[in-house]
Coordinates of N, CA, C and O in Angstrom, one line a residue:
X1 N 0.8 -1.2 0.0 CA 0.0 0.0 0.0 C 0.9 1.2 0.0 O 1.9 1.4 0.7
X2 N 0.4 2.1 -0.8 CA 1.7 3.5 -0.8 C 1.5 4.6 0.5 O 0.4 5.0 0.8
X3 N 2.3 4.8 0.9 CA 1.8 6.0 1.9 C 0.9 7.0 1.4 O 1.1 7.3 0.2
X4 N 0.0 7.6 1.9 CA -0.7 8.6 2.0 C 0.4 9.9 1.8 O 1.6 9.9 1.9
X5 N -0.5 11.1 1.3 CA 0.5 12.1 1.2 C 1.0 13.0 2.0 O 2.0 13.7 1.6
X6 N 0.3 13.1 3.5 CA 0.5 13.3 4.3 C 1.9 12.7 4.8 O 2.9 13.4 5.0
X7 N 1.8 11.4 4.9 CA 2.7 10.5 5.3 C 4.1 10.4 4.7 O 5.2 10.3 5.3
X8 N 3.7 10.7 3.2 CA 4.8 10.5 3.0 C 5.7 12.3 3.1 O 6.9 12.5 2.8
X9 N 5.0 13.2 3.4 CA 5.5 14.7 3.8 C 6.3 14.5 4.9 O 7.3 15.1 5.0
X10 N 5.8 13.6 5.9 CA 6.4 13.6 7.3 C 7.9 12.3 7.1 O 8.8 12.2 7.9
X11 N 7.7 11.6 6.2 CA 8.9 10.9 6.0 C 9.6 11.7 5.6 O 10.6 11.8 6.3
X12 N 9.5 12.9 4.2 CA 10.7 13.8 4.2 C 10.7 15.0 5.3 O 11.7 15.8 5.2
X13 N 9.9 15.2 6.2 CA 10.2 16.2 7.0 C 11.5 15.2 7.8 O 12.7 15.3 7.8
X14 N 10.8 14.2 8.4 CA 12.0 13.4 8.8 C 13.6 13.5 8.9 O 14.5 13.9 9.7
X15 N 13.7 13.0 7.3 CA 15.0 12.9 7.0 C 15.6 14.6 6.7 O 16.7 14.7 6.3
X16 N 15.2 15.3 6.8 CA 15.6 17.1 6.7 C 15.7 17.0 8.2 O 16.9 17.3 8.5
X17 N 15.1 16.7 9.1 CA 15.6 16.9 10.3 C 16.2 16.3 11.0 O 16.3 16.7 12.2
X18 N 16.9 15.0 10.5 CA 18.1 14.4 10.9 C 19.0 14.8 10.2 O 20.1 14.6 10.8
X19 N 19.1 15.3 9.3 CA 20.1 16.0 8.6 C 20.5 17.2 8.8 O 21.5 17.7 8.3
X20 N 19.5 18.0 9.7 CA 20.3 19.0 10.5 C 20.4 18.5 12.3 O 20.4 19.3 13.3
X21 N 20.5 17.2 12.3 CA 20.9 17.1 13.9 C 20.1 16.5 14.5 O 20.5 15.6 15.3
X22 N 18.8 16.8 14.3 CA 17.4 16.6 15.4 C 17.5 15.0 15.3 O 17.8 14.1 14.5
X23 N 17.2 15.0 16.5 CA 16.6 13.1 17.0 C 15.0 13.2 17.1 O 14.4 13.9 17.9
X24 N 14.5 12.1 15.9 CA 13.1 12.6 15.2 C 12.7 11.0 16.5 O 13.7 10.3 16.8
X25 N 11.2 10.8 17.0 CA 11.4 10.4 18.1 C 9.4 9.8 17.9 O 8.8 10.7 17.4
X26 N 8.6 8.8 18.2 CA 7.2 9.3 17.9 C 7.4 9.5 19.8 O 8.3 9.2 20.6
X27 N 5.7 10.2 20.0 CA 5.7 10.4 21.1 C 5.2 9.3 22.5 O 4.9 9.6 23.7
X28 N 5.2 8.1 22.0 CA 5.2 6.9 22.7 C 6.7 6.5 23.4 O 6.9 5.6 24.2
X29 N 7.6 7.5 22.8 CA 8.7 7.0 22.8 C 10.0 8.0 22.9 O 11.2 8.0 22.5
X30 N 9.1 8.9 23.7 CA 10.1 10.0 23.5 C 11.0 10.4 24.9 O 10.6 10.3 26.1
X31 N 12.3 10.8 24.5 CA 12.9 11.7 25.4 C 13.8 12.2 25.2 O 14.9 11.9 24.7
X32 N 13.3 13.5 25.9 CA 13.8 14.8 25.5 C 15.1 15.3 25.8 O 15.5 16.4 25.6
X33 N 15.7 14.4 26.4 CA 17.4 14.5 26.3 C 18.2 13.6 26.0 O 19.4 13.5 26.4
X34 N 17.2 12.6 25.1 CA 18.3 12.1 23.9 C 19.3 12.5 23.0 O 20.2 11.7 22.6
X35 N 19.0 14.0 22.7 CA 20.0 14.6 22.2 C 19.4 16.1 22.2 O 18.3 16.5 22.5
X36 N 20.6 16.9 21.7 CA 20.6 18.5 22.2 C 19.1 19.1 21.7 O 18.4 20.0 22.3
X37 N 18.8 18.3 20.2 CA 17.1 18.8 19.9 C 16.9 17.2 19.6 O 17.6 16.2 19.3
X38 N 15.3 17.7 19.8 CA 14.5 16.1 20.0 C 13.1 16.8 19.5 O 12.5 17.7 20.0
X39 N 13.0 15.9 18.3 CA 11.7 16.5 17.5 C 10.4 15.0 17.9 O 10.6 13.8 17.9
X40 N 9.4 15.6 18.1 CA 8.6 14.3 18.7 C 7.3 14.2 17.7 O 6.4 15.1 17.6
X41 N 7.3 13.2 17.0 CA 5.9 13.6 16.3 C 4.6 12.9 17.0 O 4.5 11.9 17.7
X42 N 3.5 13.9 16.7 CA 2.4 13.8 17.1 C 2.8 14.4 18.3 O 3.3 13.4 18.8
X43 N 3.0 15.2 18.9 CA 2.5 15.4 20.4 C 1.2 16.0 20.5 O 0.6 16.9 19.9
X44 N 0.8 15.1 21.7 CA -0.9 15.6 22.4 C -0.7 16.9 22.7 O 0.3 17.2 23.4
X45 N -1.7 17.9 22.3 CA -1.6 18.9 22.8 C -3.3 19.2 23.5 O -4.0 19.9 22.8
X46 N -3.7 18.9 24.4 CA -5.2 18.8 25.2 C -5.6 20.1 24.8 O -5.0 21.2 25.0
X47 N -7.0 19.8 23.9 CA -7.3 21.0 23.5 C -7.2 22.0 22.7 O -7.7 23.1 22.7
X48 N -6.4 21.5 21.7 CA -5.5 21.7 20.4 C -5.1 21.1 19.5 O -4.5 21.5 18.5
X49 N -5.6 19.8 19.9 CA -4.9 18.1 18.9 C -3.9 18.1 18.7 O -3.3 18.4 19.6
X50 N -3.5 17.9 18.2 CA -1.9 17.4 17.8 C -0.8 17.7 16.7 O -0.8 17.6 15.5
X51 N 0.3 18.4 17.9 CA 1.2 19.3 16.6 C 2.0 17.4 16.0 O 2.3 16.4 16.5
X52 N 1.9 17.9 14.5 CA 2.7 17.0 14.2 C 4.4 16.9 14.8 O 5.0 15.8 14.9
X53 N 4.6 17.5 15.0 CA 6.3 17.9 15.6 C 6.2 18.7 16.6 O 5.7 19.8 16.5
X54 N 7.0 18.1 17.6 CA 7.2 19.3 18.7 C 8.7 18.9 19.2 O 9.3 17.9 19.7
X55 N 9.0 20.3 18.8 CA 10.3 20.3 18.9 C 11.6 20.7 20.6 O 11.4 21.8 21.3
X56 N 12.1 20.2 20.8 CA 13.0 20.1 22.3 C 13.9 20.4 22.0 O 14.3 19.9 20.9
X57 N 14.6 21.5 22.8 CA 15.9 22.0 23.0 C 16.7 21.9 24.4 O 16.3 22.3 25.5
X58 N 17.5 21.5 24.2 CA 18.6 21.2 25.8 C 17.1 20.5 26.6 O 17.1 21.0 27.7
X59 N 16.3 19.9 26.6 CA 15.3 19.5 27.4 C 14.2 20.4 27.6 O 13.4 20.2 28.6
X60 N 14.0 21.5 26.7 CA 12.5 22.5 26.9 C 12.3 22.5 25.3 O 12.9 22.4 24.3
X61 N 10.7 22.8 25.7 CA 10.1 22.9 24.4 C 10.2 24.2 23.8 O 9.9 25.3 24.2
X62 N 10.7 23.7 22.4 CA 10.8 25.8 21.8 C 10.3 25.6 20.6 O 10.3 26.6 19.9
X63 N 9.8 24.7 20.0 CA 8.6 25.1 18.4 C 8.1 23.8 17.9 O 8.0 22.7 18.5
X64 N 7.8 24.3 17.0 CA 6.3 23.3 16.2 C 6.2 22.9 15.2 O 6.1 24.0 14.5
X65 N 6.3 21.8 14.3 CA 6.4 22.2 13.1 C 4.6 21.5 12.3 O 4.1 20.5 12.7
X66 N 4.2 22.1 11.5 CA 3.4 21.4 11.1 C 2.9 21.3 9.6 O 2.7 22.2 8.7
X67 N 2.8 19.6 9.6 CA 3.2 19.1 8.2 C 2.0 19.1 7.4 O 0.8 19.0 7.8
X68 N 2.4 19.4 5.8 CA 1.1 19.6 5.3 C 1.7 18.6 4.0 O 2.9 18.4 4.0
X69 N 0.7 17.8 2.9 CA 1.2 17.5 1.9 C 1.3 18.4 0.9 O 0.7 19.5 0.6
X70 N 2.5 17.7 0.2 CA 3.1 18.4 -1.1 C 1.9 19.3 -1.5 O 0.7 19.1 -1.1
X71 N 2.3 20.4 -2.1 CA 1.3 21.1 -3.0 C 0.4 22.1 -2.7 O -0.3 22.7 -3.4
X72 N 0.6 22.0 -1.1 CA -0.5 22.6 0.0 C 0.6 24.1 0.3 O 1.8 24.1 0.5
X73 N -0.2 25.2 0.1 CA 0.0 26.7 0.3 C 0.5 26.8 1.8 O -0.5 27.2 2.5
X74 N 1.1 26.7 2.1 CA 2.3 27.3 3.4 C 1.3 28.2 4.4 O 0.6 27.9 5.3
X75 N 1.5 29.7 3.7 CA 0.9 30.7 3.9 C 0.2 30.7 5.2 O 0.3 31.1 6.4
X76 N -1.3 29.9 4.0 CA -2.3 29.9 5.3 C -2.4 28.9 6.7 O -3.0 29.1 7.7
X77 N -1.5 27.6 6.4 CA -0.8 26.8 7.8 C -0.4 27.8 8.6 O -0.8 27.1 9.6
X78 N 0.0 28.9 9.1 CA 0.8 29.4 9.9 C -0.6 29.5 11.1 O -0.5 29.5 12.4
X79 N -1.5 29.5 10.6 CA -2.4 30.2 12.0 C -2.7 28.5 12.3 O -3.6 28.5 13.2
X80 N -2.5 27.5 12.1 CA -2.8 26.1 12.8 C -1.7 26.1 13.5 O -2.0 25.6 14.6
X81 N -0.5 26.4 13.4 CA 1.0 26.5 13.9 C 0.7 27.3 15.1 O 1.2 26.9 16.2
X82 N -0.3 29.0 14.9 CA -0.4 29.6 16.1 C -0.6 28.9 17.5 O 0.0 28.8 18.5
X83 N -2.0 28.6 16.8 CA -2.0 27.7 17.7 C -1.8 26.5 18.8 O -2.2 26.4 19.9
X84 N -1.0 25.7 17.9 CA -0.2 24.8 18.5 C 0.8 25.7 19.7 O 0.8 25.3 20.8
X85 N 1.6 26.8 19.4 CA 2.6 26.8 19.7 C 2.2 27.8 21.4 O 3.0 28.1 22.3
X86 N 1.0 28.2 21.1 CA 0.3 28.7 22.2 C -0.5 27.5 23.3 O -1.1 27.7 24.4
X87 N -0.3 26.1 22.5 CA -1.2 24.9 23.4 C -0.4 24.3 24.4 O -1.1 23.8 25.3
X88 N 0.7 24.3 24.6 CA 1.5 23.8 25.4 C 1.0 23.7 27.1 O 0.6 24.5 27.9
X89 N 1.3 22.3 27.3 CA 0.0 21.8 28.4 C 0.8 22.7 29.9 O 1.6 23.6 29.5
X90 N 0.7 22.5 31.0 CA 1.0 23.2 31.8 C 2.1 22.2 32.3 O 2.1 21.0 31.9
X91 N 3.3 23.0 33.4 CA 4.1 21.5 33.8 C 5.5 21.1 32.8 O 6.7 20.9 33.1
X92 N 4.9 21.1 31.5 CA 5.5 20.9 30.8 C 7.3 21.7 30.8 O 7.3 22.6 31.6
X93 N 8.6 21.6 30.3 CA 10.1 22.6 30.1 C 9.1 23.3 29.4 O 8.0 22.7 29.2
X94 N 9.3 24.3 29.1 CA 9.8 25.4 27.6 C 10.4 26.3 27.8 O 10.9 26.4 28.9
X95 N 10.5 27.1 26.8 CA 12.3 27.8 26.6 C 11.2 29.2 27.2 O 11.8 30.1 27.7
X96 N 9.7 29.4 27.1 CA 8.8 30.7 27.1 C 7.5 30.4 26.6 O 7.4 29.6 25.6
X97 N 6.7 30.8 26.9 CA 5.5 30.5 26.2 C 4.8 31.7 26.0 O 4.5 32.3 27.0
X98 N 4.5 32.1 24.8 CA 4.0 31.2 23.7 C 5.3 30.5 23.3 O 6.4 31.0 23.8
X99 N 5.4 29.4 22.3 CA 6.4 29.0 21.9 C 7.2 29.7 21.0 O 6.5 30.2 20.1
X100 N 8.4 29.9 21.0 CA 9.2 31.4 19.7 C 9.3 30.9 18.3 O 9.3 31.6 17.3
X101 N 9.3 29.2 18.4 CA 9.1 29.2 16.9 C 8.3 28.8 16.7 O 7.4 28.6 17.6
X102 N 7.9 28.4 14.8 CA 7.2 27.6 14.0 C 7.7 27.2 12.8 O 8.5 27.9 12.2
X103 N 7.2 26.0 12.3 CA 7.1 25.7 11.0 C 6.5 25.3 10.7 O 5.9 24.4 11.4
X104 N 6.0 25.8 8.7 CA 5.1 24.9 8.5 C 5.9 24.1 6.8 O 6.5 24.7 5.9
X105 N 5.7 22.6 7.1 CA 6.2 22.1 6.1 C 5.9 21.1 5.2 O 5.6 20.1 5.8
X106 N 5.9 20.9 3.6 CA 5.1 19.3 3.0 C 6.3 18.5 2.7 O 6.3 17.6 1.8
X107 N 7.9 19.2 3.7 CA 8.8 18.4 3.5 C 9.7 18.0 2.6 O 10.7 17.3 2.7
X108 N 8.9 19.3 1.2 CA 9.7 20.0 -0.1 C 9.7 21.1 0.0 O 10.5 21.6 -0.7
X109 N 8.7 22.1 0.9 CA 8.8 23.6 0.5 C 8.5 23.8 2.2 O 7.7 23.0 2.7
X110 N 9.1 24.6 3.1 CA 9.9 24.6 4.5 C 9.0 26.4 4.6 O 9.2 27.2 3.7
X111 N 8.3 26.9 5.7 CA 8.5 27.8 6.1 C 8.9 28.4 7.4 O 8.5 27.5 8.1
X112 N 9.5 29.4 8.3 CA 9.5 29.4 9.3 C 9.5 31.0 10.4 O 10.0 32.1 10.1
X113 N 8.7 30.5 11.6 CA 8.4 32.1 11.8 C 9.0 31.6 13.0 O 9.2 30.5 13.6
X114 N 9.4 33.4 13.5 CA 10.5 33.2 14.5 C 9.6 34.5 15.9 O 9.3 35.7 15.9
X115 N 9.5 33.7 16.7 CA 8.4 34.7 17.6 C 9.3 35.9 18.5 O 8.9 36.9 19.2
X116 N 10.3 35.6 18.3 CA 11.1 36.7 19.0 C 11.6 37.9 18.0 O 12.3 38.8 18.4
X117 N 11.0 37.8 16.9 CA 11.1 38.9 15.9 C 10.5 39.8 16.7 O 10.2 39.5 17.8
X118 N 10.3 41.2 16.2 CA 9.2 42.4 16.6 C 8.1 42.4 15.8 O 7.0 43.0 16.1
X119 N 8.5 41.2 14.1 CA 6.7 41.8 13.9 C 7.2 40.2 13.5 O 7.8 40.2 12.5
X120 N 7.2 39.2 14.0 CA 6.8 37.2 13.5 C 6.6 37.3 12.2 O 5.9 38.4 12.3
X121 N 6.6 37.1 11.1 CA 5.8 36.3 9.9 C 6.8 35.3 9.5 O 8.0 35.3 9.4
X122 N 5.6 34.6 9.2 CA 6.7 33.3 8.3 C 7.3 33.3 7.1 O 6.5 33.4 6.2
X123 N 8.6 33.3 6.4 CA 9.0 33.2 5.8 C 10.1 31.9 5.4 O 10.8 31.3 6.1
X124 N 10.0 31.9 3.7 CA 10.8 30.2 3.1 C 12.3 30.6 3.8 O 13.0 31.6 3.9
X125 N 12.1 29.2 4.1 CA 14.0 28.7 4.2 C 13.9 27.3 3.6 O 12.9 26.7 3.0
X126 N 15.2 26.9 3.8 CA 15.6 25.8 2.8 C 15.4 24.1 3.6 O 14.8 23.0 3.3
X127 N 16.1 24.4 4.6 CA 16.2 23.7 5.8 C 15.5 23.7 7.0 O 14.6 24.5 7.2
X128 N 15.8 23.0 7.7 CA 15.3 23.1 9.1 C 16.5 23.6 9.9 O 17.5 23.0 9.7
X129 N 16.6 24.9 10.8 CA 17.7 25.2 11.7 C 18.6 24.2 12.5 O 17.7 23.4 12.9
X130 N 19.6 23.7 13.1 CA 20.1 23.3 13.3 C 19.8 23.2 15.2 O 20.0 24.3 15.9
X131 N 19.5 22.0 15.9 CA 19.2 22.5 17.5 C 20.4 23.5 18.1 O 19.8 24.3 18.8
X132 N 21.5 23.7 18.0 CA 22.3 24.6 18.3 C 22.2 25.9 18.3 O 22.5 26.7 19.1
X133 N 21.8 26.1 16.7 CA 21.0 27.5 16.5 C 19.9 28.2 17.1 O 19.9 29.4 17.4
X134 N 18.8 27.0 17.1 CA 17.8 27.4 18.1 C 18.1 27.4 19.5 O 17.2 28.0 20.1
X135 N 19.2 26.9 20.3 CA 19.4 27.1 21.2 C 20.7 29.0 21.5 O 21.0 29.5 22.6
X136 N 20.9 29.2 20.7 CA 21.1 30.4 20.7 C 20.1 31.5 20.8 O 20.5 32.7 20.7

């Protein structure tokens, strides 16, 4: 059976984020100081459903990424991203909340917003940032 297209967005989101470092993880199975970033898919977010990626830095949560299939307009993903990155359950690390980043991605075409700007919007990059960078 072929993956779905969904599915197969999150297999290349995957391998882009091992290739900049991240330890991609599902969330049955996760821990967050397996390595410096730790990207978890599906995390529950109560009351928000589920970011496909939630991303860990040094052991706190700092962004989101959320996958769309091939072909799907970026753009208007960013306000499902808002969301997520404002769901974060209580208890939980994070680096601040709301969360400072986002992405949204179909795993060929990457965007990302950075909440510590003075005005956030999302804009294309190529890659996924590197956990080190985000932890700067």
């Amino acid at each position: 059976m072929a993956p779905q297209p969904e599915q197969e967005a999150r297999g290349n989101i995957d391998v882009l984020l091992e290739a900049a470092g991240w330890h991609v993880c599902d969330a049955s199975a996760a821990n967050i100081h397996a390595a410096r970033g730790v990207a978890i898919r599906e995390f529950p977010l109560p009351g928000h459903g589920f970011a496909d990626y939630l991303l860990y830095v040094d052991g706190k949560a700092a962004g989101v990424i959320e996958a769309k299939k091939e072909g799907v307009t970026l753009t208007g993903v960013e306000t499902q991203s808002d969301k997520y990155i404002q769901g974060l359950p209580a208890g939980l690390p994070c680096w601040r909340k709301p969360l400072p980043f986002s992405y949204q991605s179909t795993g060929v075409e990457n965007r990302f917003t950075n909440g510590l700007d003075p005005t956030p919007r999302s804009r294309p990059v190529f890659a996924f940032h590197k956990p080190k960078l985000r932890a700067e």
